[in-house]
């Protein structure tokens, strides 16, 4: 893996690595089909939509936590109440703002009431893991984070921070025991070190292989390359709370200054341009893209210089540029390319590349002083609400760019159930973001993994790595 989990408590964190680990210890009410990404039953065998605010979920019978205690509706209610508890610090709550209450009907039936209509609520249920009430209450939140237990396909064994997480197969898993019995997730931030681990046989699966390393994997007799489309986009974020990026002219200038065609060449054909905050896998993408034609920032360094001059920076500008080490495909190369292109319009940079854990903390730190940051966002919801709300809704976001007009559009899109009207609303919201140059929208990279010939595994669009979907080769 490119880094360690931030937490093992599945209600604390939403970053990709933490979620990938949680997938092995816990289940949610629903999940994604590994090939189509359609929402399918998991702990909930079925559900009924009573009205726009009321949803009833019918649980599977006989699902047991790792200690043998049966999972019931009381655990479901406890899990949601825990996430919603304002005294329990967690980022998963950003996904649950529409939920008003969760009520136990009987041992296998739970009712979820919403505060307001929320169109993608069924899809969103995949984000909420169910934890054992009896266990969490007995050992407390801190110990639960160190020694998690759920109903998932693997049981926790050991966590050595910034090194590895060990787990073993749950032989009593309700879907059946996994084929691969012993799993170690090892944190290896450096891409060349991950490659060496794969090629030496130390690792069976290497996450986030760079385009430069693909030929080496293809030449090796021990390994093969696994690829898939992606639901992750990369972009540059501004600290628009502070000067100079509180001036839209400066943000627009830098948006015109980036030559994305040149940057895409870094990925050897595995990357595509994503010029606004939606991806081809998202709801409404085609209609949104059609409505945004003509609003996209094209590479225009001359216009960039003009805007900087209008903003009072005709003699140039100096900014701080930050990114993570080894986390994003060719990320350091992208940051250097951006710095080189900005220099062509008179913007010089101080580059700071941080270890992932430090970078992630800095991204969400109050008063962050970096001017420009290479960031990424996956969309597990496959719906515009996720990217819009987690980046631009001040009630759900830790980032900088907010406005009353945008918040109103986010609410409209969240509540509207008519697909055509939702598409129109999100097109308006994204047009506003482009006009305001809220971020510099960037690119999408296909997922590329290095795999040992000893295992069979098909990568997923959502970037999740479920080892229970893998098997030993014959």
XYZ file of C-alpha atoms in Angstrom:
474
model
C 0.000 0.000 0.000
C 1.080 3.596 -0.564
C 0.576 4.422 3.111
C -0.783 3.289 6.437
C -4.371 3.554 7.629
C -5.052 6.654 9.713
C -7.490 4.765 11.949
C -8.815 1.210 12.230
C -12.082 2.409 13.781
C -14.260 2.488 10.622
C -16.284 5.462 11.865
C -13.298 7.776 12.254
C -11.926 8.280 8.774
C -12.844 8.332 5.068
C -9.453 8.307 3.317
C -8.919 5.491 0.842
C -6.348 3.453 2.762
C -8.385 3.458 5.968
C -11.494 2.414 4.034
C -9.667 -0.396 2.208
C -8.544 -1.841 5.537
C -12.003 -1.407 7.112
C -13.567 -3.337 4.215
C -11.876 -6.480 5.537
C -13.084 -6.220 9.135
C -16.573 -4.764 8.686
C -19.713 -4.869 6.543
C -22.270 -2.195 5.640
C -25.976 -2.460 4.861
C -25.251 -2.336 1.119
C -22.176 -2.621 -1.099
C -21.007 -2.172 -4.685
C -21.027 -4.925 -7.266
C -17.300 -5.383 -8.009
C -17.758 -5.195 -11.777
C -20.770 -2.920 -12.430
C -20.535 -0.745 -9.279
C -24.318 -1.082 -8.896
C -25.578 -0.951 -5.306
C -26.423 -4.460 -4.085
C -27.524 -5.979 -0.748
C -24.994 -6.761 1.972
C -26.044 -6.891 5.638
C -29.445 -5.684 4.465
C -31.042 -8.425 2.378
C -33.643 -5.939 1.115
C -35.146 -2.526 1.796
C -38.375 -0.596 1.338
C -38.764 3.080 0.485
C -41.798 4.188 2.488
C -41.606 7.814 1.362
C -38.884 10.352 0.502
C -37.866 10.569 4.167
C -38.361 6.994 5.391
C -36.360 3.875 4.516
C -36.749 0.438 6.100
C -33.917 -2.117 5.896
C -34.415 -5.849 6.464
C -31.291 -7.522 7.851
C -29.925 -10.961 7.055
C -30.437 -13.523 9.792
C -27.467 -15.327 11.295
C -24.705 -12.791 10.538
C -22.214 -12.930 13.399
C -19.407 -10.733 14.619
C -15.966 -12.275 14.996
C -16.678 -13.208 18.631
C -19.785 -15.184 17.615
C -22.407 -12.658 18.782
C -25.212 -12.163 16.239
C -25.471 -8.811 14.454
C -28.929 -7.244 14.947
C -30.796 -4.019 14.324
C -29.544 -2.723 17.674
C -25.985 -2.760 16.319
C -27.152 -0.874 13.229
C -28.811 1.820 15.343
C -25.792 2.030 17.634
C -23.445 2.444 14.653
C -25.437 5.316 13.148
C -25.989 6.988 16.519
C -22.242 6.799 17.130
C -21.439 8.418 13.780
C -24.000 11.173 14.379
C -22.898 11.860 17.973
C -21.382 15.393 17.989
C -19.145 14.394 20.904
C -17.563 11.610 18.837
C -14.987 13.183 16.537
C -15.161 11.579 13.088
C -15.147 12.451 9.386
C -17.727 9.818 8.401
C -20.388 12.159 9.800
C -19.874 14.375 6.725
C -21.685 11.629 4.795
C -24.605 11.398 7.233
C -25.884 14.966 7.531
C -29.233 14.066 5.916
C -30.003 11.368 8.518
C -32.382 12.403 11.296
C -32.841 9.198 13.291
C -32.416 5.420 13.205
C -35.056 3.272 14.895
C -35.178 -0.431 15.749
C -38.408 -2.086 14.574
C -37.369 -5.600 15.599
C -34.145 -7.631 15.727
C -33.859 -7.730 11.945
C -35.632 -4.533 10.858
C -34.370 -0.969 11.126
C -35.977 2.312 10.033
C -33.889 5.271 8.880
C -35.557 8.688 8.874
C -34.101 11.606 6.935
C -34.222 15.313 7.758
C -34.718 16.116 4.100
C -34.913 14.148 0.878
C -31.517 12.832 -0.216
C -31.514 11.305 -3.695
C -28.427 9.025 -3.357
C -29.224 7.773 0.161
C -29.279 4.047 -0.754
C -25.881 4.333 -2.457
C -24.564 6.255 0.538
C -25.402 3.380 2.898
C -22.260 1.619 1.626
C -20.209 4.236 3.518
C -21.479 3.294 6.976
C -19.924 0.200 8.563
C -21.810 -1.643 11.291
C -19.865 -2.189 14.516
C -20.678 -4.449 17.518
C -22.314 -2.379 20.252
C -21.421 -4.819 23.025
C -17.739 -4.850 22.093
C -17.218 -1.108 21.553
C -19.007 -0.224 24.778
C -16.984 -2.816 26.707
C -13.510 -1.718 25.565
C -14.036 1.960 24.646
C -13.312 3.964 21.504
C -9.523 4.137 21.849
C -9.069 0.412 22.356
C -11.553 -0.344 19.559
C -9.368 1.669 17.204
C -6.338 -0.393 18.270
C -8.135 -3.745 18.269
C -11.112 -3.628 15.865
C -13.704 -6.372 15.499
C -16.575 -6.590 13.041
C -18.488 -9.091 10.920
C -16.253 -8.903 7.836
C -14.286 -11.542 5.919
C -11.098 -11.102 7.958
C -10.240 -10.903 11.658
C -7.759 -8.377 13.006
C -4.407 -9.698 14.290
C -1.886 -6.856 14.573
C -1.239 -3.216 13.679
C 2.304 -1.829 13.741
C 1.831 1.814 12.786
C 3.453 2.964 9.559
C 4.616 -0.588 8.885
C 1.922 -3.257 8.556
C -1.555 -4.527 9.413
C -2.027 -8.296 9.752
C -5.325 -10.170 9.451
C -6.560 -13.751 9.112
C -9.573 -15.195 7.320
C -12.913 -15.313 9.123
C -13.766 -18.970 8.574
C -17.346 -18.309 9.719
C -17.990 -15.394 7.356
C -21.624 -15.267 6.269
C -20.657 -15.323 2.584
C -18.173 -18.142 3.081
C -14.526 -18.165 4.111
C -12.055 -16.256 1.880
C -9.695 -18.267 -0.313
C -6.609 -16.389 0.878
C -6.214 -17.069 4.595
C -3.423 -14.772 5.786
C -3.058 -11.138 4.709
C -0.527 -8.434 5.534
C -1.094 -4.869 4.330
C 2.346 -3.262 4.358
C 2.786 0.513 4.122
C 5.448 1.295 1.496
C 5.158 4.965 0.440
C 8.089 4.875 -1.987
C 7.084 3.581 -5.416
C 10.462 2.051 -6.260
C 10.464 0.170 -2.954
C 6.972 -1.182 -3.673
C 8.189 -2.340 -7.069
C 11.200 -4.060 -5.527
C 8.939 -5.851 -3.037
C 6.737 -7.096 -5.878
C 9.564 -8.234 -8.146
C 11.393 -9.992 -5.304
C 8.291 -11.942 -4.283
C 7.984 -10.165 -0.932
C 4.638 -8.685 -2.057
C 1.851 -10.305 -4.067
C 0.077 -7.035 -4.921
C 1.601 -3.568 -5.324
C -0.751 -0.599 -5.312
C -0.305 2.439 -7.596
C 2.336 1.392 -10.101
C 3.731 4.329 -12.075
C 3.706 4.423 -15.865
C 7.514 4.207 -15.831
C 7.368 0.911 -13.918
C 4.783 -0.845 -16.101
C 7.345 -2.178 -18.641
C 9.424 -3.716 -15.838
C 6.397 -5.591 -14.509
C 5.439 -6.730 -18.000
C 8.960 -8.060 -18.625
C 9.151 -9.934 -15.321
C 8.323 -13.643 -15.341
C 6.922 -13.417 -11.816
C 4.259 -10.784 -12.260
C 1.604 -9.117 -14.365
C -0.100 -5.725 -14.606
C -3.719 -5.278 -13.538
C -5.620 -2.199 -14.693
C -9.053 -0.648 -14.435
C -10.790 2.635 -15.024
C -10.860 4.956 -12.038
C -13.257 7.049 -9.989
C -10.453 9.246 -8.630
C -9.510 12.680 -9.916
C -6.494 14.884 -9.178
C -6.458 18.666 -8.986
C -4.733 21.697 -7.488
C -6.473 23.297 -4.508
C -6.092 26.955 -3.576
C -6.028 28.409 -0.093
C -8.709 30.864 -1.185
C -9.241 32.091 2.376
C -6.042 34.139 2.184
C -4.324 36.487 -0.252
C -3.452 36.197 -3.050
C -5.910 33.380 -3.800
C -8.884 35.194 -2.317
C -8.742 37.162 -5.596
C -10.561 35.290 -8.367
C -8.282 36.884 -10.976
C -5.267 35.139 -9.459
C -7.100 31.813 -9.345
C -8.159 32.230 -12.972
C -4.617 33.172 -13.968
C -3.188 29.957 -12.574
C -6.015 27.962 -14.155
C -4.962 29.295 -17.562
C -1.269 28.670 -16.804
C -1.370 24.866 -16.640
C -0.724 22.871 -19.821
C -2.546 19.656 -18.966
C -1.655 18.003 -22.277
C 1.998 18.198 -21.285
C 1.276 16.824 -17.817
C -0.794 13.922 -19.168
C 2.267 12.753 -21.099
C 3.804 11.799 -17.739
C 1.381 8.882 -17.488
C 2.199 7.006 -20.677
C -1.367 6.941 -21.981
C -2.989 5.966 -18.652
C -4.431 9.436 -17.857
C -7.257 11.595 -19.202
C -8.198 15.228 -18.669
C -10.916 15.975 -16.083
C -11.690 19.705 -16.490
C -14.545 20.019 -13.964
C -15.534 18.190 -10.749
C -17.230 15.158 -12.278
C -15.982 11.946 -13.854
C -17.381 9.693 -16.599
C -18.429 7.132 -13.965
C -20.604 9.703 -12.137
C -24.362 10.188 -12.395
C -25.288 12.797 -15.031
C -21.772 13.186 -16.422
C -22.646 13.342 -20.132
C -25.358 15.949 -19.629
C -23.154 18.030 -17.351
C -20.234 17.913 -19.795
C -22.480 19.081 -22.634
C -23.712 22.060 -20.600
C -20.168 23.095 -19.621
C -18.753 23.264 -23.145
C -17.064 26.622 -23.654
C -16.452 27.184 -19.938
C -13.339 25.017 -19.612
C -9.957 26.685 -19.006
C -7.658 26.121 -21.965
C -3.898 26.607 -21.735
C -3.351 30.339 -22.303
C -0.222 31.736 -20.593
C -0.711 35.160 -22.168
C -4.169 35.487 -20.604
C -2.703 34.244 -17.322
C -0.124 37.059 -17.307
C -2.823 39.626 -18.097
C -4.940 38.494 -15.150
C -1.975 38.567 -12.777
C -1.222 42.121 -13.896
C -4.851 43.136 -13.332
C -4.601 41.687 -9.820
C -1.471 43.758 -9.088
C 1.158 41.082 -9.685
C 2.706 42.259 -12.957
C 6.167 41.774 -11.454
C 5.402 38.221 -10.398
C 4.195 36.169 -7.468
C 5.702 33.636 -5.051
C 3.630 30.716 -3.719
C 4.042 27.610 -1.554
C 3.241 24.345 -3.346
C 2.604 21.117 -1.420
C 2.029 17.459 -2.256
C 2.401 13.947 -0.774
C 5.394 11.647 -1.194
C 4.688 8.449 -3.136
C 0.921 8.627 -2.693
C -0.281 9.725 -6.137
C 0.810 8.192 -9.451
C 3.781 10.295 -10.645
C 2.649 12.923 -8.136
C 6.065 14.463 -7.524
C 6.578 14.768 -11.286
C 3.213 16.500 -11.655
C 4.093 18.988 -8.916
C 7.416 19.797 -10.556
C 5.740 20.205 -13.956
C 3.168 22.579 -12.447
C 5.972 24.589 -10.835
C 7.821 24.824 -14.159
C 4.699 25.989 -15.990
C 3.858 28.575 -13.341
C 7.369 29.969 -13.643
C 6.618 30.765 -17.285
C 3.984 33.303 -16.177
C 6.145 34.819 -13.431
C 5.001 32.656 -10.507
C 7.833 31.095 -8.509
C 7.248 28.294 -6.007
C 8.572 26.709 -2.844
C 7.832 22.980 -3.170
C 7.245 20.844 -0.093
C 6.735 17.078 -0.469
C 5.451 15.496 2.741
C 5.084 11.920 3.986
C 1.446 10.878 3.562
C 0.417 10.940 7.214
C 1.880 14.419 7.699
C 0.418 15.639 4.400
C -3.049 14.349 5.253
C -2.964 16.078 8.612
C -1.797 19.311 6.998
C -4.594 19.158 4.418
C -7.212 19.313 7.173
C -5.338 21.543 9.617
C -6.970 24.813 10.591
C -5.055 27.790 9.262
C -3.126 25.806 6.662
C -0.598 28.172 5.099
C 0.197 26.353 1.848
C -1.051 28.316 -1.132
C -1.442 25.510 -3.636
C -1.771 21.766 -3.037
C -1.972 18.717 -5.297
C -4.993 16.827 -3.996
C -7.159 13.912 -4.997
C -10.732 12.829 -4.463
C -12.378 9.493 -5.116
C -16.119 9.309 -5.599
C -17.425 6.158 -3.883
C -20.961 7.455 -4.341
C -20.634 7.753 -8.155
C -22.813 10.833 -7.749
C -21.936 14.563 -7.955
C -23.169 15.065 -4.401
C -20.035 13.432 -3.015
C -17.439 15.670 -4.660
C -19.556 18.793 -4.290
C -20.482 18.308 -0.651
C -17.162 17.049 0.694
C -15.245 19.882 -0.983
C -17.595 22.864 -1.031
C -20.360 22.479 1.570
C -19.223 24.356 4.722
C -21.373 22.018 6.839
C -19.543 18.951 5.531
C -16.173 20.175 4.255
C -12.795 21.197 5.670
C -11.689 23.008 2.513
C -11.706 26.690 1.729
C -14.072 27.617 -1.084
C -17.684 28.160 0.010
C -20.512 30.496 -0.923
C -24.213 30.805 -0.158
C -25.083 30.439 -3.853
C -23.087 27.229 -4.151
C -24.457 25.779 -0.904
C -27.989 26.400 -2.161
C -27.239 24.515 -5.396
C -25.685 21.627 -3.453
C -28.859 21.372 -1.362
C -31.051 21.445 -4.476
C -29.070 18.647 -6.092
C -29.124 16.565 -2.933
C -32.897 16.794 -2.532
C -34.049 16.608 -6.161
C -35.036 13.089 -7.239
C -35.775 13.760 -10.933
C -32.613 12.716 -12.861
C -32.891 15.406 -15.548
C -33.413 18.171 -13.017
C -30.539 16.910 -10.858
C -28.237 16.951 -13.890
C -29.221 20.548 -14.649
C -28.656 21.632 -11.039
C -25.181 20.119 -10.894
C -24.279 21.646 -14.261
C -25.168 25.067 -12.828
C -23.125 24.389 -9.708
C -20.085 23.305 -11.710
C -20.405 26.270 -14.068
C -20.245 28.487 -10.987
C -17.128 26.674 -9.748
C -15.449 27.115 -13.126
C -16.328 30.803 -13.233
C -14.859 31.246 -9.755
C -11.830 29.029 -10.511
C -12.406 27.302 -7.190
C -9.794 24.621 -7.974
C -7.578 23.906 -10.960
C -9.318 20.772 -12.197
C -6.830 18.274 -13.468
C -6.874 14.683 -14.593
C -7.815 11.099 -13.932
C -5.368 8.182 -13.950
C -6.401 4.629 -14.713
C -5.687 2.302 -11.821
C -2.508 0.287 -12.350
C -1.396 -2.524 -10.034
C 1.479 -4.956 -10.042
C 0.362 -8.522 -9.288
C 2.220 -11.739 -8.572
C 1.455 -14.658 -10.872
C 0.547 -16.540 -7.694
C -2.747 -14.668 -7.235
C -5.813 -13.896 -9.330
C -7.499 -10.552 -8.724
C -9.428 -8.134 -10.950
C -9.029 -4.424 -10.076
C -12.146 -2.401 -9.346
C -13.128 1.020 -10.691
C -13.642 2.309 -7.141
C -10.061 1.503 -6.143
C -11.057 -0.773 -3.285
C -8.851 -3.814 -2.711
C -10.956 -6.662 -1.324
C -8.639 -9.612 -0.715
C -11.695 -11.843 -0.313
C -12.305 -11.187 -4.042
C -8.837 -12.606 -4.813
C -7.695 -16.216 -4.873
C -4.527 -18.216 -5.217
C -3.774 -19.185 -8.806
C -4.200 -22.854 -9.693
